[in-house]
Short mmCIF file of C-alpha atoms and ligand atoms in Angstrom, two decimals:
data_model
loop_
_atom_site.label_atom_id
_atom_site.label_comp_id
_atom_site.label_asym_id
_atom_site.label_seq_id
_atom_site.Cartn_x
_atom_site.Cartn_y
_atom_site.Cartn_z
CA MET U 1 -5.24 24.25 0.55
CA LYS U 2 -8.30 25.71 -1.09
CA GLY U 3 -10.53 22.63 -1.17
CA ASP U 4 -11.28 19.46 0.73
CA LEU U 5 -9.23 16.29 0.94
CA VAL U 6 -11.89 13.61 0.65
CA PHE U 7 -11.45 9.90 1.36
CA ILE U 8 -14.08 7.70 -0.31
CA GLY U 9 -14.17 4.56 1.82
CA ALA U 10 -12.95 4.87 5.40
CA GLY U 11 -11.33 1.46 5.83
CA ASN U 12 -7.87 0.43 7.00
CA MET U 13 -5.91 2.21 4.30
CA ALA U 14 -7.91 5.44 4.54
CA GLU U 15 -7.36 5.44 8.29
CA ALA U 16 -3.61 4.94 7.85
CA LEU U 17 -3.35 7.73 5.30
CA LEU U 18 -5.57 10.05 7.33
CA GLN U 19 -3.39 9.53 10.39
CA GLY U 20 -0.33 10.44 8.33
CA VAL U 21 -2.01 13.53 6.91
CA LEU U 22 -3.07 14.62 10.40
CA ARG U 23 0.48 14.05 11.72
CA GLY U 24 1.90 16.07 8.82
CA GLY U 25 -0.47 18.92 9.65
CA ARG U 26 -0.41 20.26 6.09
CA TRP U 27 -4.11 19.86 5.46
CA PRO U 28 -6.40 21.80 7.85
CA LYS U 29 -8.61 19.40 9.80
CA ALA U 30 -11.70 21.36 8.77
CA ARG U 31 -10.94 20.40 5.17
CA LEU U 32 -10.72 16.65 5.75
CA VAL U 33 -13.78 14.62 4.78
CA LEU U 34 -14.42 10.87 4.88
CA THR U 35 -17.23 8.71 3.59
CA ASP U 36 -18.12 5.14 4.33
CA ILE U 37 -21.04 2.88 3.64
CA ALA U 38 -21.10 1.63 7.26
CA ALA U 39 -22.58 3.94 9.92
CA GLU U 40 -20.46 2.30 12.60
CA ARG U 41 -17.28 2.99 10.70
CA ARG U 42 -18.29 6.62 10.11
CA ALA U 43 -19.00 7.07 13.81
CA TYR U 44 -15.62 5.56 14.72
CA MET U 45 -13.72 7.86 12.33
CA ALA U 46 -15.56 10.97 13.53
CA ARG U 47 -15.03 10.05 17.17
CA THR U 48 -11.37 9.08 16.78
CA PHE U 49 -10.12 11.81 14.46
CA GLY U 50 -12.67 14.61 14.78
CA VAL U 51 -13.08 14.88 11.00
CA ARG U 52 -16.24 15.35 8.93
CA VAL U 53 -17.87 12.08 7.87
CA LEU U 54 -20.64 11.56 5.34
CA ALA U 55 -22.64 8.66 3.96
CA ASP U 56 -23.19 10.30 0.58
CA ASN U 57 -20.14 10.01 -1.69
CA ALA U 58 -21.39 12.53 -4.25
CA ALA U 59 -22.15 15.17 -1.60
CA ALA U 60 -18.72 14.61 -0.05
CA VAL U 61 -16.77 15.50 -3.21
CA CYS U 62 -18.62 18.74 -4.03
CA GLY U 63 -15.86 20.92 -2.56
CA ALA U 64 -13.00 18.53 -3.21
CA GLN U 65 -9.49 19.48 -4.22
CA LEU U 66 -8.19 15.92 -3.88
CA VAL U 67 -10.29 12.76 -3.76
CA VAL U 68 -8.68 9.56 -2.49
CA LEU U 69 -10.46 6.46 -3.78
CA ALA U 70 -10.00 4.00 -0.91
CA VAL U 71 -12.76 1.47 -1.54
CA LYS U 72 -12.17 -2.10 -2.69
CA PRO U 73 -11.61 -2.52 -6.44
CA GLN U 74 -14.87 -4.51 -6.80
CA VAL U 75 -17.01 -1.50 -5.87
CA LEU U 76 -14.88 1.19 -7.50
CA LEU U 77 -16.78 1.52 -10.78
CA ALA U 78 -20.13 1.88 -9.01
CA VAL U 79 -18.62 4.52 -6.72
CA LEU U 80 -17.18 6.42 -9.71
CA ALA U 81 -20.58 6.47 -11.41
CA ASP U 82 -21.94 8.20 -8.29
CA LEU U 83 -19.08 10.67 -8.10
CA ARG U 84 -19.03 11.66 -11.77
CA PRO U 85 -21.79 14.31 -11.76
CA ALA U 86 -20.59 15.89 -8.50
CA LEU U 87 -16.81 15.89 -8.93
CA PRO U 88 -15.40 19.43 -9.43
CA PRO U 89 -13.64 19.56 -12.85
CA ASP U 90 -10.34 20.66 -11.27
CA ALA U 91 -10.27 17.98 -8.55
CA LEU U 92 -7.39 15.53 -8.52
CA VAL U 93 -8.32 11.87 -8.10
CA LEU U 94 -5.88 9.56 -6.30
CA SER U 95 -6.83 5.90 -6.52
CA ILE U 96 -5.29 3.32 -4.20
CA ALA U 97 -7.54 0.54 -5.53
CA ALA U 98 -5.27 -2.38 -6.40
CA GLY U 99 -5.09 -3.29 -10.07
CA VAL U 100 -7.46 -0.70 -11.53
CA PRO U 101 -5.76 1.12 -14.45
CA THR U 102 -5.96 4.93 -14.68
CA ALA U 103 -7.67 4.64 -18.10
CA LYS U 104 -10.59 2.77 -16.51
CA ILE U 105 -10.97 5.43 -13.82
CA GLU U 106 -10.69 8.26 -16.36
CA ALA U 107 -13.31 6.65 -18.59
CA ALA U 108 -15.69 6.17 -15.67
CA LEU U 109 -15.33 9.85 -14.79
CA GLY U 110 -15.99 11.13 -18.33
CA GLY U 111 -12.50 10.99 -19.85
CA VAL U 112 -10.83 14.21 -18.70
CA ALA U 113 -10.19 13.75 -14.98
CA ARG U 114 -6.69 14.11 -13.55
CA VAL U 115 -5.98 10.69 -12.08
CA VAL U 116 -3.00 9.37 -10.12
CA ARG U 117 -2.90 5.67 -9.34
CA ALA U 118 -1.05 4.31 -6.34
CA MET U 119 -0.06 0.87 -5.14
CA PRO U 120 0.51 1.10 -1.40
CA ASN U 121 1.23 -1.84 0.91
CA ALA U 122 0.10 -3.02 4.33
CA PRO U 123 2.96 -1.55 6.41
CA ALA U 124 1.44 1.86 5.57
CA LEU U 125 -0.89 0.95 8.43
CA VAL U 126 2.01 1.62 10.81
CA GLY U 127 3.55 4.50 8.86
CA CYS U 128 6.22 2.30 7.19
CA GLY U 129 4.63 1.67 3.80
CA ALA U 130 6.25 1.37 0.39
CA ALA U 131 4.09 2.79 -2.39
CA ALA U 132 4.51 3.44 -6.09
CA ILE U 133 2.51 6.02 -8.00
CA CYS U 134 1.92 6.68 -11.68
CA ALA U 135 0.16 9.45 -13.56
CA GLY U 136 -2.91 9.03 -15.73
CA ARG U 137 -3.23 10.73 -19.12
CA HIS U 138 -4.21 14.15 -17.76
CA ALA U 139 -2.24 14.26 -14.51
CA ALA U 140 0.77 16.59 -14.34
CA ALA U 141 3.98 16.46 -12.30
CA ARG U 142 2.45 18.62 -9.57
CA ASP U 143 -0.41 16.11 -9.26
CA LEU U 144 2.17 13.40 -8.55
CA GLY U 145 3.62 15.79 -5.98
CA ALA U 146 0.21 16.15 -4.30
CA ALA U 147 -0.20 12.36 -4.23
CA GLU U 148 3.26 12.04 -2.72
CA GLN U 149 2.27 14.38 0.08
CA VAL U 150 -0.73 12.23 1.04
CA LEU U 151 1.00 8.84 0.67
CA GLY U 152 4.39 10.06 1.91
CA ALA U 153 2.91 10.56 5.35
CA ALA U 154 2.55 6.76 5.56
CA GLY U 155 5.97 5.77 4.22
CA LEU U 156 8.14 5.67 1.09
CA VAL U 157 6.70 6.75 -2.29
CA VAL U 158 8.36 6.18 -5.68
CA ARG U 159 7.22 7.22 -9.16
CA VAL U 160 6.93 4.59 -11.91
CA PRO U 161 5.41 4.42 -15.40
CA GLU U 162 2.01 2.72 -15.31
CA GLN U 163 3.31 -0.28 -17.26
CA ASP U 164 5.41 -1.14 -14.17
CA MET U 165 2.42 -1.26 -11.81
CA ASP U 166 1.91 -5.04 -12.14
CA ALA U 167 5.55 -5.58 -11.18
CA VAL U 168 5.18 -3.18 -8.23
CA THR U 169 2.05 -5.03 -7.14
CA ALA U 170 3.98 -8.32 -7.20
CA LEU U 171 7.04 -6.87 -5.47
CA SER U 172 5.99 -4.46 -2.72
CA GLY U 173 2.19 -4.87 -2.78
CA SER U 174 2.38 -8.61 -2.12
CA GLY U 175 5.88 -8.24 -0.63
CA PRO U 176 4.89 -8.24 3.04
CA ALA U 177 3.39 -11.72 2.53
CA TYR U 178 6.76 -13.09 1.38
CA VAL U 179 8.43 -11.70 4.49
CA PHE U 180 5.67 -13.11 6.72
CA TYR U 181 6.11 -16.47 4.95
CA LEU U 182 9.80 -16.53 5.88
CA MET U 183 8.82 -15.61 9.45
CA GLU U 184 6.34 -18.50 9.53
CA ALA U 185 9.14 -20.86 8.50
CA MET U 186 11.45 -19.48 11.19
CA LEU U 187 8.75 -19.93 13.84
CA GLU U 188 7.98 -23.48 12.69
CA ALA U 189 11.68 -24.34 12.97
CA ALA U 190 11.76 -22.74 16.44
CA ARG U 191 8.86 -24.99 17.48
CA ARG U 192 10.71 -28.08 16.26
CA MET U 193 13.81 -26.99 18.14
CA GLY U 194 11.74 -26.71 21.32
CA LEU U 195 11.98 -22.95 21.84
CA ALA U 196 9.19 -21.27 23.79
CA GLU U 197 6.73 -19.63 21.36
CA ALA U 198 6.91 -16.17 22.95
CA THR U 199 10.71 -16.21 22.96
CA ALA U 200 10.83 -17.34 19.33
CA GLN U 201 8.41 -14.61 18.29
CA GLN U 202 10.47 -11.91 19.98
CA LEU U 203 13.66 -13.16 18.34
CA VAL U 204 12.15 -13.57 14.86
CA TYR U 205 10.37 -10.19 14.77
CA ALA U 206 13.44 -8.33 16.02
CA THR U 207 15.66 -10.20 13.55
CA VAL U 208 13.52 -9.19 10.57
CA LYS U 209 13.24 -5.59 11.75
CA GLY U 210 16.96 -5.41 12.56
CA SER U 211 17.97 -6.91 9.19
CA ALA U 212 15.81 -4.33 7.36
CA GLU U 213 17.37 -1.52 9.42
CA LEU U 214 20.87 -2.84 8.76
CA ILE U 215 20.47 -3.02 4.99
CA MET U 216 18.89 0.42 4.83
CA GLN U 217 21.63 2.01 6.94
CA ASP U 218 24.55 0.15 5.33
CA GLY U 219 23.37 0.51 1.75
CA LEU U 220 25.11 -2.76 0.84
CA PRO U 221 23.38 -5.29 -1.43
CA PRO U 222 21.70 -8.23 0.35
CA GLN U 223 24.07 -10.82 -1.12
CA GLU U 224 27.03 -8.93 0.41
CA LEU U 225 25.39 -8.71 3.85
CA ARG U 226 24.51 -12.39 3.63
CA ARG U 227 28.10 -13.25 2.68
CA ARG U 228 29.33 -11.34 5.74
CA VAL U 229 27.23 -13.40 8.14
CA THR U 230 28.06 -16.73 6.45
CA SER U 231 31.40 -18.18 7.54
CA ALA U 232 32.72 -21.18 5.65
CA GLY U 233 31.77 -24.39 7.43
CA GLY U 234 29.55 -22.50 9.92
CA THR U 235 25.89 -22.66 10.91
CA THR U 236 24.56 -20.17 8.34
CA ALA U 237 26.46 -21.99 5.59
CA ALA U 238 24.73 -25.22 6.65
CA ALA U 239 21.35 -23.49 6.30
CA ILE U 240 22.13 -21.93 2.92
CA ALA U 241 23.38 -25.27 1.57
CA VAL U 242 19.87 -26.63 2.13
CA THR U 243 18.06 -23.62 0.59
CA ASP U 244 20.41 -23.83 -2.42
CA ARG U 245 19.88 -27.57 -2.83
CA ARG U 246 16.10 -27.11 -2.60
CA GLN U 247 16.26 -24.15 -5.04
CA VAL U 248 14.38 -21.85 -2.70
CA MET U 249 15.70 -18.70 -4.42
CA ALA U 250 14.44 -19.86 -7.83
CA ALA U 251 11.06 -20.79 -6.34
CA LEU U 252 10.67 -17.34 -4.76
CA VAL U 253 11.58 -15.55 -7.99
CA GLU U 254 9.07 -17.71 -9.85
CA ALA U 255 6.45 -16.91 -7.20
CA ILE U 256 6.90 -13.16 -7.61
CA LEU U 257 6.69 -13.45 -11.41
CA ALA U 258 3.43 -15.41 -10.96
CA ALA U 259 2.09 -12.55 -8.83
CA GLN U 260 3.00 -10.10 -11.63
CA ARG U 261 1.16 -12.22 -14.21
CA ARG U 262 -1.90 -12.41 -11.94
CA ALA U 263 -1.81 -8.63 -11.39
CA GLY U 264 -1.91 -8.17 -15.17
CA GLU U 265 -4.85 -10.57 -15.53
CA LEU U 266 -6.78 -8.75 -12.78
CA ALA U 267 -6.00 -5.31 -14.25
CA ARG U 268 -7.35 -6.43 -17.64
CA GLY U 269 -10.50 -7.58 -15.82
N1 LIG F 301 -4.89 -3.02 2.88
C1 LIG F 301 -3.81 -3.12 2.09
O1 LIG F 301 -2.78 -3.64 2.48
C2 LIG F 301 -3.83 -2.57 0.69
C3 LIG F 301 -2.66 -2.61 -0.08
C4 LIG F 301 -2.69 -2.08 -1.37
C5 LIG F 301 -3.84 -1.52 -1.87
N2 LIG F 301 -4.97 -1.51 -1.11
C6 LIG F 301 -6.19 -0.94 -1.68
O2 LIG F 301 -6.72 0.03 -0.81
C7 LIG F 301 -8.13 0.04 -0.96
C8 LIG F 301 -8.76 0.01 0.42
O3 LIG F 301 -8.32 -1.16 1.09
P1 LIG F 301 -8.60 -1.38 2.63
O4 LIG F 301 -7.74 -2.50 3.07
O5 LIG F 301 -8.55 -0.08 3.33
O6 LIG F 301 -10.11 -1.91 2.52
P2 LIG F 301 -11.29 -1.79 3.59
O7 LIG F 301 -10.71 -1.76 4.97
O8 LIG F 301 -12.30 -2.81 3.23
O9 LIG F 301 -11.87 -0.32 3.30
C9 LIG F 301 -12.83 -0.02 2.36
C10 LIG F 301 -13.96 0.70 3.08
O10 LIG F 301 -14.88 1.22 2.11
C11 LIG F 301 -16.19 0.93 2.55
N3 LIG F 301 -17.11 0.96 1.43
C12 LIG F 301 -17.60 -0.07 0.69
N4 LIG F 301 -18.41 0.38 -0.28
C13 LIG F 301 -18.44 1.73 -0.15
C14 LIG F 301 -19.12 2.76 -0.86
N5 LIG F 301 -19.93 2.50 -1.89
N6 LIG F 301 -18.94 4.03 -0.46
C15 LIG F 301 -18.14 4.34 0.59
N7 LIG F 301 -17.48 3.39 1.30
C16 LIG F 301 -17.63 2.12 0.93
C17 LIG F 301 -16.06 -0.42 3.19
O11 LIG F 301 -17.18 -0.70 3.99
P3 LIG F 301 -17.60 -2.28 4.15
O12 LIG F 301 -16.42 -2.95 4.77
O13 LIG F 301 -18.80 -2.20 5.05
O14 LIG F 301 -17.89 -2.78 2.77
C18 LIG F 301 -14.77 -0.24 3.99
O15 LIG F 301 -14.99 0.39 5.24
C19 LIG F 301 -8.52 -1.18 -1.79
O16 LIG F 301 -8.89 -0.77 -3.09
C20 LIG F 301 -7.27 -2.00 -1.85
O17 LIG F 301 -7.12 -2.64 -3.11
C21 LIG F 301 -4.99 -2.01 0.16
#
C-alpha cells in the first residue's frame, strides 16, 4: 500500500472496520489514520489500537490512498467541504454514510473523485456484517475490489447497482431490527409462559443464531426448512396458523417496502 487508509469519524462503524483491517493485516499499521471531532474518542482509538489519530480532517487525508467516510450523513457535506482542497486527486473515497448518493459526494468533492458507496449493517460490529457496495461515476472495478477488502474484514460484501441501494438499505441495513423484533416477541411470549428471563434469553439467542447457521450450511430456502420443522397437527403448525390468520408475512413485506420508500425519500434529501 503506497498511501494511508484514513477513517473520517472514529465511531462504532469505523472501529469495527478498523478492527477487521488490523486482523487482516493487509494495511501496515503505520499507514492507518483516524480522525474524530471528540478528543476522548481520539484518545480511546489511539490507546486501544495504536494508530495515528488527528482532529483535523483535511490534514489527515493529505497522504491518503483510501478515505473511509464514517461520519453521520447529517455532517457529511460539511466534512466533504473541508476535505476537498486537501484530498489527493488519486485517492479513493469509500462512503458508508447511509442514504447519501455517490453523485452528491462526487459533486461535493469537485466532480471527478472516485467514489464507492457502501451500505453496511450493525452486525459488522462483531465481524458478521452484510454490506452492499456500488460504484460512483468514476470508480473502476479495482476500486470496488479495494472497498471489498476494507468491508470484507467485517463480514459479507456484495456488489449492486446504485439504484438498488434503497432496497439494500431496507433489507439488510434495517434487517437486524426485524430479527430483533421477532426476538422481542419470542421473549414476551416466554414471559407470559412463565419462563425465567435469563433462560428465555439463552434459548432465543441460540435459536436465532442456530437457525441462521442451519440455513447457511444447508443452502435450502427458508420455506423448505420451515416445512421440515412443521408437522401436521403439531405445535409449530398451531403457531403458523395464527401468523397466517393475522397476515404477519404480508405485514412484514409491507414494512420492508415502507423502509425502501423512506430510504428513497432520505436519499433525495
Ligand atoms: N451503525 C450502524 O449500524 C450503521 C449501519 C449502516 C450505515 N452506517 C453509517 O455509518 C456511519 C457511521 O455510523 P456510526 O454508527 O459509526 O456513527 P457514530 O458512532 O456516531 O460515529 C461517527 C463519529 O464521527 C464523529 N464526528 C462527528 N462529526 C465529525 C467531524 N466533523 N469530523 C470527524 N468526526 C466527526 C462523531 O463524533 P460525535 O459523536 O462526538 O459527534 C462520531 O464519533 C454513518 O454515516 C451511518 O449512516 C452505520
